[in-house]
Short mmCIF file of C-alpha atoms in Angstrom, two decimals:
data_model
loop_
_atom_site.label_atom_id
_atom_site.label_comp_id
_atom_site.label_asym_id
_atom_site.label_seq_id
_atom_site.Cartn_x
_atom_site.Cartn_y
_atom_site.Cartn_z
CA MET G 175 31.81 -37.77 -93.15
CA ILE G 176 29.52 -38.85 -90.32
CA CYS G 177 26.22 -40.33 -91.51
CA LYS G 178 23.11 -39.53 -89.48
CA SER G 179 20.94 -42.30 -90.97
CA ILE G 180 21.54 -46.05 -91.06
CA ILE G 181 19.31 -48.64 -92.71
CA SER G 182 19.52 -52.32 -91.81
CA VAL G 183 17.72 -55.53 -92.73
CA ASP G 184 17.15 -58.47 -90.38
CA VAL G 185 17.29 -61.36 -92.86
CA GLU G 186 14.89 -64.00 -91.59
CA ASP G 187 11.81 -65.76 -92.93
CA TYR G 188 8.20 -65.35 -91.80
CA TYR G 189 8.27 -68.53 -89.68
CA HIS G 190 11.47 -67.57 -87.80
CA VAL G 191 10.00 -64.68 -85.84
CA GLU G 192 9.63 -64.59 -82.08
CA ALA G 193 5.88 -64.03 -82.41
CA PHE G 194 5.52 -67.63 -83.63
CA ALA G 195 8.21 -69.25 -81.47
CA GLY G 196 5.58 -70.70 -79.16
CA VAL G 197 3.69 -72.48 -81.93
CA ILE G 198 6.44 -73.48 -84.40
CA ASP G 199 9.12 -75.98 -83.43
CA ARG G 200 12.50 -75.06 -84.93
CA ALA G 201 12.89 -78.68 -86.00
CA THR G 202 10.03 -78.09 -88.47
CA TRP G 203 11.54 -75.00 -90.14
CA PRO G 204 12.60 -77.00 -93.22
CA ASP G 205 8.97 -78.00 -93.74
CA PHE G 206 7.85 -74.43 -94.48
CA ALA G 207 7.91 -72.88 -97.94
CA SER G 208 10.82 -70.43 -97.88
CA ARG G 209 10.22 -66.87 -99.07
CA VAL G 210 13.30 -65.16 -97.66
CA GLU G 211 15.31 -65.18 -100.88
CA ARG G 212 12.67 -63.55 -103.08
CA ASN G 213 11.79 -60.98 -100.42
CA THR G 214 15.41 -60.06 -99.73
CA GLN G 215 15.96 -59.70 -103.49
CA ARG G 216 13.08 -57.22 -103.54
CA ILE G 217 14.73 -55.19 -100.80
CA LEU G 218 18.06 -55.30 -102.65
CA ASP G 219 16.33 -53.93 -105.74
CA LEU G 220 14.55 -51.28 -103.67
CA PHE G 221 17.88 -50.19 -102.17
CA ASP G 222 19.36 -50.00 -105.67
CA ASP G 223 16.50 -47.69 -106.66
CA HIS G 224 17.45 -45.35 -103.81
CA LYS G 225 21.23 -45.80 -104.20
CA VAL G 226 21.45 -47.16 -100.65
CA LYS G 227 24.05 -49.53 -99.22
CA GLY G 228 22.66 -51.11 -96.05
CA THR G 229 23.69 -53.60 -93.38
CA PHE G 230 22.09 -57.05 -93.61
CA PHE G 231 21.93 -58.93 -90.29
CA ILE G 232 21.63 -62.49 -91.58
CA LEU G 233 20.30 -65.48 -89.68
CA GLY G 234 22.96 -68.21 -89.69
CA TRP G 235 20.28 -70.80 -90.48
CA VAL G 236 19.46 -68.84 -93.64
CA ALA G 237 23.11 -68.37 -94.60
CA GLU G 238 23.75 -72.10 -94.36
CA ARG G 239 20.84 -72.95 -96.66
CA CYS G 240 20.95 -69.93 -98.98
CA PRO G 241 24.66 -69.10 -99.44
CA SER G 242 23.97 -67.56 -102.85
CA LEU G 243 21.76 -64.97 -101.14
CA VAL G 244 24.62 -63.94 -98.86
CA ARG G 245 26.92 -63.68 -101.88
CA GLU G 246 24.32 -61.52 -103.64
CA ILE G 247 24.16 -59.18 -100.65
CA THR G 248 27.93 -58.73 -100.56
CA SER G 249 28.35 -58.53 -104.34
CA ARG G 250 25.96 -55.56 -104.42
CA GLY G 251 28.17 -53.72 -101.95
CA HIS G 252 26.11 -54.16 -98.79
CA GLU G 253 27.53 -55.03 -95.38
CA PRO G 254 26.86 -58.57 -94.09
CA ALA G 255 26.39 -59.00 -90.35
CA CYS G 256 25.06 -61.58 -87.86
CA HIS G 257 21.53 -62.09 -86.53
CA SER G 258 22.25 -65.30 -84.54
CA TYR G 259 21.81 -68.84 -85.86
CA TRP G 260 18.54 -70.04 -84.29
CA HIS G 261 16.77 -66.72 -83.56
CA ARG G 262 16.43 -67.34 -79.82
CA LEU G 263 16.05 -64.66 -77.16
CA ILE G 264 19.48 -64.15 -75.61
CA TYR G 265 18.21 -63.74 -72.06
CA LYS G 266 16.77 -67.26 -72.30
CA LEU G 267 20.21 -68.72 -73.15
CA THR G 268 23.22 -69.48 -71.02
CA PRO G 269 26.46 -67.71 -71.95
CA ASP G 270 27.82 -70.96 -73.39
CA GLU G 271 24.68 -71.50 -75.48
CA PHE G 272 24.91 -67.94 -76.76
CA ARG G 273 28.60 -68.29 -77.60
CA ASP G 274 28.03 -71.53 -79.52
CA ASP G 275 25.04 -70.13 -81.42
CA THR G 276 26.88 -66.93 -82.35
CA ARG G 277 30.09 -68.65 -83.38
CA ARG G 278 28.15 -71.06 -85.61
CA ALA G 279 26.20 -68.23 -87.24
CA LYS G 280 29.33 -66.13 -87.79
CA ASP G 281 31.10 -69.05 -89.46
CA MET G 282 28.14 -69.75 -91.78
CA ILE G 283 27.78 -66.13 -92.87
CA GLU G 284 31.51 -65.62 -93.43
CA GLN G 285 31.82 -68.83 -95.42
CA ALA G 286 28.87 -67.90 -97.61
CA GLY G 287 29.85 -64.27 -98.13
CA GLY G 288 33.60 -64.73 -98.39
CA GLU G 289 34.41 -61.86 -96.04
CA PRO G 290 34.63 -61.28 -92.27
CA ILE G 291 31.70 -59.80 -90.38
CA TYR G 292 31.93 -57.41 -87.45
CA GLY G 293 28.34 -56.51 -86.55
CA TYR G 294 25.66 -58.32 -84.53
CA ARG G 295 21.97 -57.81 -83.79
CA ALA G 296 20.17 -59.97 -81.28
CA PRO G 297 16.83 -61.55 -82.17
CA SER G 298 14.07 -59.26 -80.94
CA PHE G 299 16.67 -56.81 -79.53
CA SER G 300 17.15 -59.21 -76.61
CA ILE G 301 20.30 -57.67 -75.14
CA THR G 302 18.73 -56.26 -71.98
CA ASN G 303 19.74 -55.88 -68.35
CA ARG G 304 19.32 -59.67 -68.06
CA SER G 305 21.77 -60.41 -70.89
CA ALA G 306 24.30 -57.57 -70.76
CA TRP G 307 26.99 -60.27 -70.47
CA ALA G 308 26.46 -60.97 -74.18
CA LEU G 309 28.53 -57.93 -75.15
CA ASP G 310 31.63 -59.51 -73.59
CA ILE G 311 31.10 -62.65 -75.66
CA LEU G 312 30.56 -60.68 -78.84
CA ALA G 313 33.87 -58.88 -78.31
CA GLU G 314 35.51 -62.22 -77.54
CA LEU G 315 34.31 -63.59 -80.90
CA GLY G 316 35.69 -60.63 -82.82
CA PHE G 317 32.64 -58.39 -83.23
CA THR G 318 33.36 -54.67 -83.08
CA TYR G 319 29.78 -53.40 -82.85
CA ASP G 320 26.30 -54.43 -81.79
CA SER G 321 22.87 -53.00 -82.56
CA SER G 322 20.58 -54.80 -80.13
CA VAL G 323 19.73 -52.26 -77.44
CA PHE G 324 16.38 -50.50 -77.74
CA PRO G 325 16.06 -47.63 -75.20
CA VAL G 326 12.31 -48.13 -74.67
CA LYS G 327 9.90 -50.08 -72.49
CA HIS G 328 8.50 -53.17 -74.21
CA ASP G 329 7.16 -56.56 -73.15
CA VAL G 330 9.93 -58.48 -74.98
CA TYR G 331 12.93 -56.11 -75.06
CA GLY G 332 14.16 -52.71 -73.98
CA VAL G 333 16.68 -50.87 -71.80
CA PRO G 334 14.92 -47.54 -71.11
CA GLY G 335 17.92 -46.09 -69.28
CA ALA G 336 20.46 -46.77 -72.03
CA PRO G 337 21.97 -43.89 -74.01
CA ARG G 338 20.11 -43.01 -77.19
CA CYS G 339 23.23 -42.34 -79.24
CA PRO G 340 26.06 -44.74 -80.19
CA PHE G 341 28.37 -45.49 -77.27
CA ARG G 342 31.46 -47.58 -76.62
CA VAL G 343 31.53 -50.29 -73.96
CA GLU G 344 34.81 -51.65 -72.62
CA THR G 345 34.96 -55.43 -72.22
CA PRO G 346 37.74 -57.82 -71.12
CA PHE G 347 38.28 -58.55 -74.82
CA GLY G 348 38.40 -54.96 -76.04
CA PRO G 349 35.82 -52.29 -76.82
CA ILE G 350 32.55 -52.83 -78.62
CA VAL G 351 30.36 -50.03 -79.96
CA GLU G 352 26.63 -50.20 -79.28
CA PHE G 353 24.23 -48.62 -81.78
CA PRO G 354 20.86 -48.20 -80.04
CA MET G 355 17.75 -48.30 -82.17
CA ALA G 356 16.24 -44.91 -82.99
CA THR G 357 14.02 -43.12 -80.52
CA PHE G 358 12.63 -39.59 -80.15
CA ARG G 359 10.79 -37.53 -77.57
CA PHE G 360 7.76 -35.32 -78.00
CA ASN G 361 9.21 -33.12 -75.25
CA SER G 362 12.43 -33.05 -73.24
CA SER G 363 10.88 -34.71 -70.18
CA GLY G 364 8.81 -37.25 -72.08
CA PRO G 365 9.50 -40.97 -72.53
CA ASN G 366 11.59 -42.40 -75.33
CA MET G 367 9.37 -43.21 -78.31
CA PRO G 368 10.44 -45.96 -80.76
CA VAL G 369 10.74 -44.92 -84.39
CA ALA G 370 13.16 -47.42 -85.89
CA GLY G 371 11.20 -49.07 -88.67
CA GLY G 372 10.02 -52.66 -88.51
CA GLY G 373 6.68 -52.95 -86.78
CA TYR G 374 6.70 -49.24 -85.90
CA LEU G 375 7.00 -48.28 -89.57
CA ARG G 376 4.44 -50.88 -90.57
CA MET G 377 1.77 -50.47 -87.89
CA LEU G 378 1.87 -46.75 -87.07
CA PRO G 379 0.92 -43.96 -89.50
CA TYR G 380 3.72 -42.60 -91.66
CA TRP G 381 3.42 -39.10 -90.15
CA TYR G 382 4.59 -40.62 -86.85
CA THR G 383 7.73 -42.04 -88.50
CA LYS G 384 8.52 -38.82 -90.34
CA THR G 385 7.96 -36.69 -87.23
CA GLY G 386 10.02 -39.05 -85.08
CA VAL G 387 13.10 -39.25 -87.28
CA GLN G 388 13.10 -35.50 -87.84
CA ARG G 389 12.91 -34.86 -84.09
CA ALA G 390 15.74 -37.35 -83.51
CA TRP G 391 17.90 -35.55 -86.06
CA ARG G 392 17.17 -32.21 -84.39
CA GLU G 393 18.48 -33.71 -81.15
CA GLY G 394 21.66 -34.70 -82.99
CA LEU G 395 20.89 -38.42 -82.83
CA PRO G 396 21.64 -40.80 -85.70
CA VAL G 397 18.60 -42.76 -86.82
CA VAL G 398 19.21 -46.52 -86.85
CA SER G 399 16.34 -48.08 -88.77
CA TYR G 400 15.49 -51.65 -89.74
CA ILE G 401 13.16 -53.83 -91.78
CA HIS G 402 12.50 -57.56 -92.23
CA PRO G 403 12.11 -59.13 -95.69
CA TRP G 404 8.79 -60.73 -94.67
CA GLU G 405 7.37 -57.28 -93.88
CA ILE G 406 7.11 -56.43 -97.59
CA ASP G 407 5.36 -59.73 -98.38
CA PRO G 408 1.57 -59.41 -97.94
CA ASP G 409 1.03 -62.76 -99.70
CA GLN G 410 2.95 -64.84 -97.17
CA PRO G 411 1.13 -67.83 -95.61
CA ARG G 412 -1.03 -67.13 -92.55
CA LEU G 413 0.02 -69.19 -89.54
CA GLU G 414 -2.12 -70.25 -86.61
CA ALA G 415 -1.01 -68.32 -83.52
CA PRO G 416 -2.45 -66.26 -80.64
CA PHE G 417 -4.30 -63.10 -81.67
CA LYS G 418 -1.61 -60.76 -80.30
CA SER G 419 1.09 -62.51 -82.33
CA ARG G 420 -0.98 -62.42 -85.51
CA LEU G 421 -1.81 -58.75 -84.96
CA ARG G 422 1.85 -57.82 -84.58
CA HIS G 423 2.99 -59.87 -87.54
CA TYR G 424 0.34 -59.35 -90.20
CA SER G 425 -0.84 -55.76 -89.70
CA ASN G 426 -0.29 -53.43 -92.69
CA LEU G 427 1.96 -55.75 -94.69
CA LYS G 428 0.63 -54.14 -97.88
CA LYS G 429 1.80 -50.70 -96.77
CA THR G 430 5.36 -51.49 -95.66
CA GLU G 431 7.20 -51.26 -98.96
CA GLY G 432 5.68 -47.87 -99.79
CA ARG G 433 6.49 -46.52 -96.34
CA LEU G 434 10.06 -47.83 -96.57
CA ARG G 435 10.49 -45.99 -99.86
CA GLN G 436 9.15 -42.81 -98.23
CA LEU G 437 11.56 -43.21 -95.32
CA LEU G 438 14.55 -43.56 -97.64
CA THR G 439 13.69 -40.25 -99.34
CA LEU G 440 14.16 -38.32 -96.07
CA ASP G 441 17.96 -38.62 -96.05
CA GLN G 442 20.89 -40.48 -97.57
CA PHE G 443 20.95 -43.70 -95.57
CA SER G 444 24.12 -45.76 -95.12
CA ASN G 445 25.31 -48.88 -93.29
CA PHE G 446 27.19 -49.24 -90.03
CA ARG G 447 30.51 -50.00 -91.71
CA ASP G 448 30.51 -46.80 -93.77
CA SER G 449 28.72 -44.51 -91.33
CA GLY G 450 31.82 -43.04 -89.69
CA LEU G 451 30.24 -43.62 -86.29
CA LEU G 452 32.33 -46.61 -85.23
CA THR G 453 35.35 -44.48 -84.37
CA SER G 454 33.49 -41.49 -82.97
CA ALA G 455 31.28 -43.17 -80.34
CA PRO G 456 32.01 -41.93 -76.80
CA ALA G 457 32.74 -44.35 -73.97
CA PHE G 458 30.13 -45.00 -71.30
CA SER G 459 30.40 -47.01 -68.12
CA PHE G 460 28.95 -50.48 -68.59
CA LYS G 461 27.12 -50.40 -65.25
CA GLU G 462 25.66 -46.98 -65.94
CA THR G 463 24.17 -48.00 -69.29
CA ILE G 464 23.13 -51.56 -70.14
CA SER G 465 23.04 -52.85 -66.57
CA LYS G 466 20.65 -50.23 -65.21
#
């Protein structure tokens, strides 16, 4: 059975996000009070309430320090996957830096969870036309799918010309399936509109999310959605940062959990591993998709 709805969690703490990268030195991460375990536990319980098995893209830094959390994710039947080690934008790394970061994260997550991982999501969806080379490295390291391409225009990420449905990319190390984040269109000639959860679920009214996913389904597109544990934590510490960063990070934190529950009532959501989409994705030319 092919699943049309996938739910995923980017397991990172509130001080790991790109919005604060300019004001928080990674060397100081251990100085912050961690909230990722309690918030991820809340999402695990929420998924149990809705009988959902999701994919958890785990930061390697978190897996190394919270191995019991990774074991809890896998023991509840969810799919573990990789969200990098240091949460750095890929297009700001060299290929060697990216390879080292990804290999380290993969090792940490697999050691903690006791099972191999096959999926990757870049921090801030940073596989773009500037970092399309990253797919070759992911295949080299044994990943079989990626979910980092967002077919929209954005100031941090986005490949507007990429396909909006899962597609297979051939690399020198074998194929890798790309799962773009969910988009919809208000009309056939209109721009791609993001509707994949995260900040879009949190900051925009729920009618937008419901309308968007239903339109995507009518187009025959699977909806790949996501959430961060810190997004259901309105009591998290407030950090000093530029206004734009604070606006993006803190808006509507009190509403996210309720909206996530509403989203999960619209369909039976699954994970990438069990979706049936890994073997059915059509092939697309690398140059005609990511590299546009």
